[in-house]
Coordinates of C-alpha atoms in Angstrom, one line a residue:
Chain A
M1 CA -3.9 25.8 -69.4
K2 CA -2.5 26.1 -65.3
K3 CA -4.1 22.9 -64.7
L4 CA -2.6 20.9 -67.9
L5 CA 0.8 22.6 -66.8
E6 CA -0.3 21.1 -63.2
I7 CA -0.9 17.8 -64.6
S8 CA 2.4 17.5 -66.7
L9 CA 4.3 18.5 -63.9
G10 CA 2.5 16.2 -61.6
V11 CA 3.3 13.4 -64.2
V12 CA 6.6 14.1 -64.7
T13 CA 7.4 14.3 -60.8
S14 CA 5.6 10.8 -60.1
V15 CA 7.5 9.1 -62.9
G16 CA 10.8 10.8 -61.8
G17 CA 9.8 9.8 -58.3
F18 CA 8.9 6.4 -58.8
L19 CA 12.1 4.8 -59.1
E20 CA 14.5 4.4 -56.3
T21 CA 17.2 2.3 -55.0
G22 CA 14.5 -0.5 -54.0
S23 CA 12.7 -0.7 -57.4
I24 CA 16.0 -0.7 -59.5
A25 CA 17.5 -3.8 -57.4
T26 CA 14.5 -5.7 -56.7
S27 CA 13.6 -5.4 -60.9
A28 CA 17.4 -6.1 -61.7
Q29 CA 17.1 -9.2 -59.3
A30 CA 14.2 -10.1 -60.7
G31 CA 15.3 -10.0 -64.4
A32 CA 18.5 -11.9 -63.7
A33 CA 16.9 -14.5 -61.8
Y34 CA 13.6 -15.5 -63.7
G35 CA 13.8 -13.7 -67.2
F36 CA 10.3 -11.6 -67.5
S37 CA 8.4 -14.0 -65.2
L38 CA 8.0 -11.3 -62.7
I39 CA 6.7 -8.4 -64.5
W40 CA 3.5 -9.6 -62.9
A41 CA 4.6 -8.3 -59.8
V42 CA 5.6 -4.5 -61.2
I43 CA 2.1 -4.4 -62.7
L44 CA 0.3 -5.7 -59.7
G45 CA 2.2 -3.3 -57.1
T46 CA 1.4 -0.1 -59.7
G47 CA -2.2 -1.2 -59.7
C48 CA -2.2 -1.3 -56.3
L49 CA -0.4 2.2 -55.8
I50 CA -2.8 3.9 -58.6
F51 CA -5.5 3.3 -56.3
L52 CA -3.9 4.0 -52.7
V53 CA -2.2 7.5 -54.3
E54 CA -5.5 8.7 -56.1
M55 CA -7.3 7.9 -52.3
S56 CA -4.4 9.8 -50.9
G57 CA -4.9 12.9 -52.7
R58 CA -8.9 12.7 -52.7
F59 CA -8.9 12.2 -48.9
A60 CA -6.5 15.5 -48.7
I61 CA -8.8 17.5 -51.4
A62 CA -11.8 16.6 -49.7
S63 CA -11.1 16.7 -45.6
H64 CA -8.6 19.4 -45.7
H65 CA -6.2 16.6 -43.6
T66 CA -3.4 14.6 -44.5
I67 CA -3.8 10.8 -44.0
A68 CA -1.6 11.0 -40.6
D69 CA -4.0 13.3 -39.5
G70 CA -7.0 10.8 -40.6
I71 CA -5.6 8.3 -38.8
R72 CA -5.1 9.9 -35.6
D73 CA -8.5 11.2 -35.4
R74 CA -10.4 8.4 -36.5
F75 CA -8.6 5.5 -34.8
G76 CA -7.1 7.3 -31.9
S77 CA -3.6 7.9 -30.5
N78 CA -3.1 3.9 -29.5
F79 CA -3.6 3.1 -33.3
F80 CA -1.7 6.2 -34.2
I81 CA 1.3 5.2 -32.0
L82 CA 1.7 1.4 -33.2
A83 CA 1.3 2.4 -36.8
F84 CA 3.9 5.4 -36.4
V85 CA 6.5 3.2 -34.4
V86 CA 6.2 0.6 -37.2
I87 CA 6.4 2.6 -40.2
S88 CA 8.9 5.1 -38.9
V89 CA 11.6 2.0 -38.3
V90 CA 10.6 0.9 -42.2
N91 CA 11.2 4.5 -43.0
L92 CA 14.7 4.5 -41.5
M93 CA 15.9 1.3 -43.2
V94 CA 14.3 2.6 -46.2
L95 CA 16.2 5.9 -46.0
A96 CA 19.6 4.4 -45.4
A97 CA 19.0 2.2 -48.4
E98 CA 18.6 5.5 -50.3
I99 CA 21.5 7.2 -49.0
G100 CA 23.4 4.0 -49.8
G101 CA 22.4 4.5 -53.5
V102 CA 23.4 8.0 -53.8
T103 CA 26.6 6.9 -52.4
L104 CA 27.1 4.1 -54.5
A105 CA 26.4 6.2 -57.7
L106 CA 29.1 8.7 -56.7
Q107 CA 31.4 5.6 -56.0
F108 CA 30.9 4.3 -59.6
L109 CA 31.3 7.7 -60.7
T110 CA 34.6 8.8 -59.0
G111 CA 35.8 5.4 -57.8
W112 CA 36.0 7.1 -54.0
S113 CA 34.3 4.1 -51.7
F114 CA 30.6 4.8 -50.9
Q115 CA 31.4 4.8 -47.1
W116 CA 33.3 8.2 -47.7
W117 CA 30.5 9.8 -49.6
A118 CA 27.7 8.9 -46.9
V119 CA 28.0 12.1 -44.7
P120 CA 28.5 14.7 -47.3
V121 CA 25.4 13.0 -49.2
A122 CA 23.3 13.3 -45.8
F123 CA 24.8 16.8 -45.4
A124 CA 23.4 17.8 -48.8
A125 CA 20.0 16.4 -48.4
W126 CA 19.6 17.9 -45.0
L127 CA 20.6 21.3 -46.4
L128 CA 18.4 21.4 -49.4
L129 CA 15.6 20.2 -46.8
W130 CA 16.5 23.4 -44.9
R131 CA 17.2 25.5 -47.5
G132 CA 14.5 24.6 -50.2
T133 CA 11.0 24.6 -50.5
F134 CA 8.5 21.9 -51.3
G135 CA 8.1 22.9 -55.0
T136 CA 12.1 22.6 -55.6
I137 CA 12.2 19.1 -53.8
E138 CA 9.0 17.5 -55.3
K139 CA 9.4 18.9 -59.0
G140 CA 13.0 20.1 -59.2
V141 CA 14.6 17.0 -57.8
S142 CA 11.9 14.7 -59.1
S143 CA 12.0 16.0 -62.6
L144 CA 15.7 15.4 -63.1
G145 CA 14.7 12.0 -62.3
L146 CA 13.4 11.7 -65.8
I147 CA 17.2 10.8 -67.0
A148 CA 15.7 7.2 -65.8
L149 CA 13.6 7.2 -69.2
S150 CA 16.7 6.1 -70.4
F151 CA 16.0 2.7 -69.3
V152 CA 13.2 2.2 -71.5
V153 CA 15.2 3.7 -74.3
A154 CA 17.8 0.7 -73.7
M155 CA 15.0 -1.7 -73.6
F156 CA 14.0 -0.6 -77.1
V157 CA 17.3 -0.7 -78.3
M158 CA 18.1 -4.2 -76.9
G159 CA 15.1 -5.3 -78.6
P160 CA 13.8 -8.2 -76.2
P161 CA 11.5 -11.3 -77.3
W162 CA 8.3 -9.0 -77.1
R163 CA 5.9 -11.9 -76.7
E164 CA 7.9 -13.4 -73.8
V165 CA 7.7 -10.2 -72.1
A166 CA 4.2 -10.0 -72.7
R167 CA 4.0 -13.2 -71.2
G168 CA 5.5 -12.3 -68.0
A169 CA 2.7 -10.2 -67.2
I170 CA 0.6 -13.2 -66.4
P171 CA 1.5 -14.4 -63.0
S172 CA 3.0 -18.0 -63.3
L173 CA 5.1 -20.5 -61.1
P174 CA 8.9 -20.4 -61.1
A175 CA 10.8 -23.5 -62.9
K176 CA 13.4 -23.5 -60.1
D177 CA 13.7 -22.0 -56.4
G178 CA 10.2 -21.3 -55.3
W179 CA 11.2 -19.8 -52.1
H180 CA 13.7 -17.0 -53.8
Y181 CA 11.0 -16.3 -56.6
A182 CA 8.4 -15.4 -53.8
F183 CA 11.0 -13.5 -52.1
I184 CA 11.9 -11.2 -55.3
A185 CA 8.1 -11.2 -55.8
V186 CA 7.4 -9.7 -52.2
S187 CA 10.4 -7.6 -52.4
I188 CA 9.2 -5.8 -56.1
L189 CA 5.7 -5.2 -54.2
G190 CA 7.2 -3.7 -50.9
A191 CA 9.2 -1.4 -53.4
T192 CA 6.2 -0.4 -55.3
I193 CA 3.7 -0.3 -52.4
S194 CA 5.4 1.9 -49.6
N195 CA 3.6 3.8 -46.9
Y196 CA 5.3 6.4 -47.0
L197 CA 4.2 7.8 -50.4
F198 CA 1.1 8.1 -49.2
F199 CA 2.1 10.2 -46.4
F200 CA 4.0 12.4 -48.6
Y201 CA 1.3 12.7 -51.4
S202 CA -1.7 13.8 -49.1
S203 CA 0.7 16.2 -47.2
G204 CA 2.1 17.6 -50.5
A205 CA -1.6 18.1 -51.5
I206 CA -2.4 20.1 -48.4
E207 CA 1.2 22.0 -48.9
E208 CA 0.3 22.7 -52.3
K209 CA -3.3 23.9 -51.2
W210 CA -5.2 21.7 -53.5
D211 CA -9.0 22.8 -53.7
K212 CA -11.9 20.8 -54.6
S213 CA -10.8 22.0 -58.6
Y214 CA -8.1 19.5 -58.1
F215 CA -9.7 16.2 -58.1
G216 CA -9.3 15.6 -62.2
V217 CA -5.6 16.5 -61.6
N218 CA -5.2 14.4 -58.4
K219 CA -6.5 11.1 -60.8
I220 CA -4.7 12.0 -63.7
T221 CA -1.6 12.4 -61.8
A222 CA -1.9 9.5 -59.9
A223 CA -2.5 7.0 -62.9
F224 CA -0.4 8.0 -65.8
G225 CA 2.5 9.2 -63.0
M226 CA 2.5 6.1 -61.5
A227 CA 1.9 3.9 -64.5
F228 CA 4.6 5.6 -66.1
G229 CA 6.7 4.9 -63.3
G230 CA 6.0 1.1 -63.3
A231 CA 6.8 1.2 -66.8
L232 CA 10.5 2.1 -65.9
S233 CA 10.3 -0.7 -63.6
V234 CA 9.3 -3.1 -66.0
A235 CA 12.0 -1.8 -68.8
I236 CA 14.7 -2.7 -65.7
I237 CA 13.5 -6.3 -65.6
V238 CA 13.4 -6.8 -69.4
L239 CA 17.0 -5.1 -69.6
A240 CA 18.6 -7.3 -66.9
A241 CA 16.8 -10.4 -68.2
V242 CA 18.2 -9.8 -71.6
V243 CA 21.7 -8.5 -70.3
Y244 CA 22.7 -10.8 -67.5
S245 CA 21.4 -13.9 -69.4
S246 CA 23.8 -13.6 -72.1
H247 CA 26.7 -13.1 -69.5
G248 CA 25.5 -16.6 -67.6
I249 CA 24.6 -14.4 -64.4
D250 CA 21.5 -15.3 -62.7
D251 CA 22.0 -14.0 -59.3
I252 CA 23.0 -10.3 -58.4
E253 CA 25.8 -9.9 -56.0
G254 CA 26.3 -6.4 -56.0
Y255 CA 25.1 -3.2 -57.3
E256 CA 28.4 -3.0 -59.6
Q257 CA 26.6 -5.7 -61.6
I258 CA 23.2 -4.1 -61.9
A259 CA 25.7 -0.9 -63.1
M260 CA 26.1 -2.6 -65.9
I261 CA 22.9 -2.9 -67.2
L262 CA 22.8 0.2 -69.6
T263 CA 26.2 -0.4 -71.1
P264 CA 25.3 -3.0 -73.5
A265 CA 22.5 -0.8 -75.1
L266 CA 24.1 2.7 -74.7
G267 CA 27.8 1.9 -74.8
R268 CA 30.5 4.2 -72.7
W269 CA 27.7 6.3 -71.6
G270 CA 25.6 3.6 -70.0
I271 CA 27.4 3.4 -66.6
Y272 CA 27.4 7.3 -66.5
I273 CA 23.7 7.5 -67.2
F274 CA 23.0 4.6 -65.0
S275 CA 25.0 6.5 -62.2
F276 CA 23.5 9.7 -62.6
S277 CA 20.0 8.0 -62.5
L278 CA 20.6 6.3 -59.8
L279 CA 22.1 9.3 -57.7
I280 CA 18.7 11.4 -58.9
T281 CA 16.1 9.1 -58.4
C282 CA 18.0 8.0 -54.5
F283 CA 18.6 11.6 -53.9
G284 CA 15.2 12.4 -54.5
A285 CA 13.4 9.5 -52.4
A286 CA 16.0 10.6 -49.1
L287 CA 14.4 13.4 -49.5
E288 CA 10.9 12.6 -50.1
L289 CA 11.3 10.0 -47.0
S290 CA 12.9 12.3 -44.6
L291 CA 10.2 14.7 -45.2
A292 CA 7.6 12.1 -45.0
Q293 CA 9.0 11.2 -41.6
A294 CA 8.5 14.7 -40.2
Y295 CA 5.1 15.1 -41.8
I296 CA 3.9 12.1 -39.8
T297 CA 5.7 13.2 -36.8
A298 CA 4.4 16.7 -36.8
Q299 CA 0.8 15.6 -37.7
G300 CA 0.9 13.2 -35.1
F301 CA 1.9 15.0 -32.7
G302 CA 0.1 18.2 -33.4
W303 CA 3.2 20.5 -34.1
N304 CA 3.7 23.3 -36.9
W305 CA 4.9 21.7 -40.3
S306 CA 5.3 22.8 -43.7
E307 CA 8.2 22.4 -45.7
D308 CA 7.6 25.9 -47.2
A309 CA 8.0 27.8 -43.7
K310 CA 10.9 29.1 -42.4
P311 CA 12.5 26.2 -39.7
K312 CA 12.4 28.9 -36.8
T313 CA 8.6 28.5 -37.6
D314 CA 8.5 25.0 -37.3
P315 CA 11.1 23.8 -35.1
A316 CA 10.1 20.1 -34.1
F317 CA 9.6 19.5 -37.9
T318 CA 12.7 20.4 -38.7
L319 CA 14.6 18.7 -36.2
V320 CA 12.7 15.4 -37.0
Y321 CA 14.0 15.6 -40.5
T322 CA 17.8 16.4 -39.2
A323 CA 17.4 13.1 -36.5
V324 CA 16.3 10.8 -39.3
I325 CA 19.1 11.7 -41.5
A326 CA 21.6 11.8 -39.0
I327 CA 20.4 8.1 -37.5
A328 CA 19.7 6.5 -41.6
V329 CA 23.6 7.8 -42.3
I330 CA 24.8 5.2 -39.8
P331 CA 24.6 2.1 -41.7
I332 CA 26.3 3.2 -45.0
T333 CA 28.8 5.1 -42.9
A334 CA 29.6 1.7 -41.0
G335 CA 30.2 0.1 -44.4
L336 CA 27.2 -1.9 -44.4
D337 CA 26.6 -3.4 -48.2
P338 CA 23.8 -0.8 -49.3
L339 CA 22.4 -3.7 -51.8
K340 CA 21.5 -6.2 -48.7
V341 CA 20.4 -3.1 -47.0
T342 CA 18.0 -2.3 -49.8
I343 CA 16.9 -5.9 -50.2
F344 CA 16.2 -6.3 -46.7
S345 CA 14.3 -2.8 -46.2
M346 CA 11.8 -3.5 -49.0
A347 CA 11.1 -6.8 -47.4
I348 CA 10.3 -5.0 -44.3
T349 CA 8.2 -2.5 -46.1
A350 CA 5.9 -5.4 -47.0
I351 CA 5.8 -6.3 -43.3
S352 CA 4.4 -2.9 -42.4
L353 CA 2.0 -2.7 -45.3
P354 CA -1.3 -3.5 -43.1
L355 CA -0.8 -1.0 -40.9
G356 CA -0.8 1.8 -43.6
V357 CA -3.4 0.4 -45.6
I358 CA -6.1 -0.6 -43.4
P359 CA -7.2 2.8 -42.7
F360 CA -8.0 3.7 -46.4
L361 CA -10.9 1.6 -46.1
F362 CA -12.4 3.4 -43.1
L363 CA -11.1 7.0 -43.9
M364 CA -12.4 6.8 -47.6
N365 CA -15.7 5.8 -46.3
D366 CA -16.1 8.4 -43.7
K367 CA -18.7 11.1 -44.9
A368 CA -18.3 13.1 -42.0
L369 CA -14.4 13.5 -43.7
V370 CA -14.4 13.4 -47.2
G371 CA -18.2 14.2 -47.8
D372 CA -19.9 13.1 -51.3
H373 CA -16.2 11.9 -52.3
T374 CA -16.3 8.4 -50.5
N375 CA -15.2 5.5 -52.4
G376 CA -17.5 3.6 -54.6
W377 CA -17.6 -0.4 -54.9
I378 CA -14.7 -0.5 -57.1
G379 CA -12.6 1.6 -54.7
N380 CA -13.7 -0.5 -51.5
A381 CA -13.3 -3.8 -53.7
V382 CA -9.3 -2.7 -54.5
V383 CA -8.7 -1.7 -51.1
L384 CA -10.0 -4.9 -49.8
F385 CA -8.0 -7.0 -52.1
I386 CA -4.8 -4.9 -50.8
I387 CA -5.8 -4.9 -47.4
G388 CA -5.6 -9.1 -47.9
L389 CA -2.4 -9.0 -50.2
A390 CA -1.0 -6.7 -47.5
F391 CA -1.6 -9.3 -44.8
A392 CA -0.4 -12.4 -47.2
L393 CA 2.7 -10.3 -47.7
A394 CA 3.2 -9.5 -43.9
I395 CA 2.7 -13.1 -43.2
V396 CA 5.2 -14.7 -45.5
T397 CA 7.7 -12.2 -45.5
V398 CA 9.7 -13.5 -42.5
P399 CA 9.8 -16.7 -43.5
L400 CA 10.6 -15.9 -47.2
Q401 CA 13.7 -14.0 -45.9
I402 CA 14.8 -16.8 -44.4
W403 CA 14.6 -19.4 -46.7
G404 CA 14.3 -17.3 -50.2
G405 CA 16.3 -14.1 -49.1
Chain B
M1 CA 31.3 -9.2 -67.2
I2 CA 33.1 -5.9 -65.6
A3 CA 36.5 -7.1 -66.7
Q4 CA 35.5 -7.4 -70.2
A5 CA 33.8 -4.3 -70.1
R6 CA 36.8 -2.5 -69.2
M7 CA 38.8 -4.4 -71.9
E8 CA 36.4 -3.1 -74.6
G9 CA 36.8 0.4 -73.1
V10 CA 32.9 0.8 -72.3
V11 CA 33.1 1.2 -68.7
P12 CA 36.1 3.8 -66.8
T13 CA 39.0 2.6 -64.5
M14 CA 37.5 4.6 -61.7
F15 CA 34.3 1.9 -61.8
S16 CA 36.0 -1.1 -62.8
G17 CA 38.9 -0.6 -60.2
P18 CA 36.7 -0.8 -56.9
A19 CA 34.4 -3.3 -58.5
L20 CA 37.4 -6.1 -59.4
Q21 CA 38.7 -5.2 -56.0
R22 CA 35.2 -6.0 -54.0
C23 CA 34.9 -9.2 -56.1
N24 CA 38.7 -10.2 -54.9
A25 CA 37.7 -9.5 -51.4
E26 CA 34.6 -11.7 -51.8
I27 CA 36.4 -14.3 -53.5
S28 CA 39.1 -14.5 -50.6
S29 CA 36.5 -14.3 -48.1
L30 CA 34.7 -17.3 -49.7
A31 CA 37.9 -19.1 -50.1
V32 CA 38.5 -19.0 -46.8
D33 CA 35.2 -20.5 -46.0
L34 CA 35.8 -23.2 -48.1
K35 CA 38.8 -24.1 -46.9
N36 CA 37.5 -27.0 -44.7
A37 CA 34.7 -27.9 -47.3
Q38 CA 35.1 -31.5 -49.1
L39 CA 36.8 -30.3 -52.4
S40 CA 39.1 -32.2 -55.0
V41 CA 42.5 -31.0 -55.2
A42 CA 41.8 -29.5 -59.0
Q43 CA 39.2 -27.3 -57.1
R44 CA 41.6 -26.1 -54.5
T45 CA 44.0 -25.3 -57.0
A46 CA 41.6 -23.4 -58.9
L47 CA 40.6 -22.0 -55.4
S48 CA 43.9 -20.5 -54.5
D49 CA 44.3 -19.5 -58.1
L50 CA 41.2 -17.2 -58.0
P51 CA 42.4 -14.0 -56.0
G52 CA 45.7 -13.6 -58.5
L53 CA 43.5 -13.8 -61.2
L54 CA 41.1 -11.4 -60.4
V55 CA 44.3 -9.1 -59.4
E56 CA 45.8 -9.7 -62.7
A57 CA 42.4 -9.1 -64.6
E58 CA 42.2 -5.7 -62.7
E59 CA 45.5 -4.8 -63.2
A60 CA 45.4 -5.9 -67.2
S61 CA 42.1 -4.1 -67.6
S62 CA 43.4 -0.8 -66.4
R63 CA 46.2 -0.8 -68.4
K64 CA 44.1 -1.3 -71.6
D65 CA 46.3 -4.3 -72.2
G66 CA 43.6 -6.5 -74.2
P67 CA 45.1 -9.2 -75.2
Q68 CA 46.5 -9.9 -71.7
T69 CA 42.6 -8.8 -70.2
E70 CA 41.6 -11.7 -72.6
R71 CA 43.6 -14.1 -71.7
V72 CA 43.2 -13.7 -68.1
I73 CA 39.3 -13.5 -68.8
L74 CA 39.6 -17.1 -70.6
A75 CA 41.7 -18.3 -67.3
L76 CA 38.8 -17.4 -64.9
R77 CA 36.8 -19.3 -66.9
R78 CA 38.5 -22.2 -67.0
T79 CA 38.9 -21.7 -62.9
R80 CA 35.0 -21.6 -63.0
G81 CA 35.1 -24.8 -64.9
S82 CA 37.6 -26.5 -62.5
L83 CA 35.8 -25.4 -59.5
D84 CA 32.3 -26.3 -61.1
P85 CA 32.8 -29.4 -63.1
A86 CA 28.6 -30.2 -63.1
G87 CA 27.9 -26.5 -64.5
K88 CA 26.0 -25.7 -61.8
I89 CA 27.4 -22.0 -61.3
P90 CA 25.9 -20.2 -64.0

């Protein structure tokens, strides 16, 4: 019974935590510009994420180490520092985008410019991390993110042409603007497969003291949580395709347009539900990112770390999340367009992917670390495929950013 | 889309106001960028009319003046037609 409850909570948390500013923006862009034809990118990204998240949890349970510990121990300090620097820069950009998402939601709800909200939002996030526990952050905030299920409800209310929606699950070439199509596809994959998720998930497994009896919980949480989360992104693509095409919009210029996505289905509640969904999901992602950065840093440098411990027992860990929040809030306070920050950060996430993904191939086949819980041939084939995909994404992102962004 | 939603009362002024203001600011900056572009007289007139129309749309929609908002939206659509006679802008 306890395990069933944990699985339910884990799935709910994953669903709530899946959606954030990046997946909302990239899915809306995809639907507006190319109708249903980029649904395959969400499905591909979600499939990859399910495998990697499951491996992160399995690694933590079997080895009692986090992914960051594993990278440092298995690959040495030089590789760890390289991965740490690149992933930290990406995390900072994505954190700025998430803070931007929360401030925009508050702008939509109050009419006050997003810039004014940046510092209060950053302070609220810091305070919750300072005072809260891992459970409060992971289960409390992410569960509130279930409001994002309203995207699925709205999709059914709008009644899209299901046959065409299903056709979008198969990759196809666009009828127009191939560079832009590829850029959006890369951004969707970047928004879906983010390195910080693996570090956060494996650290969470250690925080929650998952033992060998949790292998099943881990598998079900990763598979169902991420799959349901992916369904939310698909719902946004479908909604965007239906809503924007009827208004002749094929390019999203600002988050205000995205905010209108629920209005045709849910009427006057639409804007409030969208804003609340954006607020909660981005706030949850901002907390997870700040914690993930603190975990990677503390684990890599061998400091004390635990969100459940008091700040005075792990001051360096506390200092890291304080510093990253303080730095990430700067671009939003300075008035940088949160949508532009989001799209850019999703694309650079794709560049950093190989550094986060390659270690899985070695860590998950190291009997000294994971014992009998190494990858089977399917797991290894999938990791190899993801590594290939990560390299392809990393190589094409910069040209696509220039010509298609 | 936003002005129309405001006219229909499905979004509050605190959302539509800043959104239309931002739209106006972006259009004005685009108009400055296009000053030296090769445009016909009709396109230049349409371009100079745009910011005023957007302000009017914002005011009419926040007053919940349905008929006036509808007139401004029609004028905005005509302006789009003049700026883009080939219909390349969606």
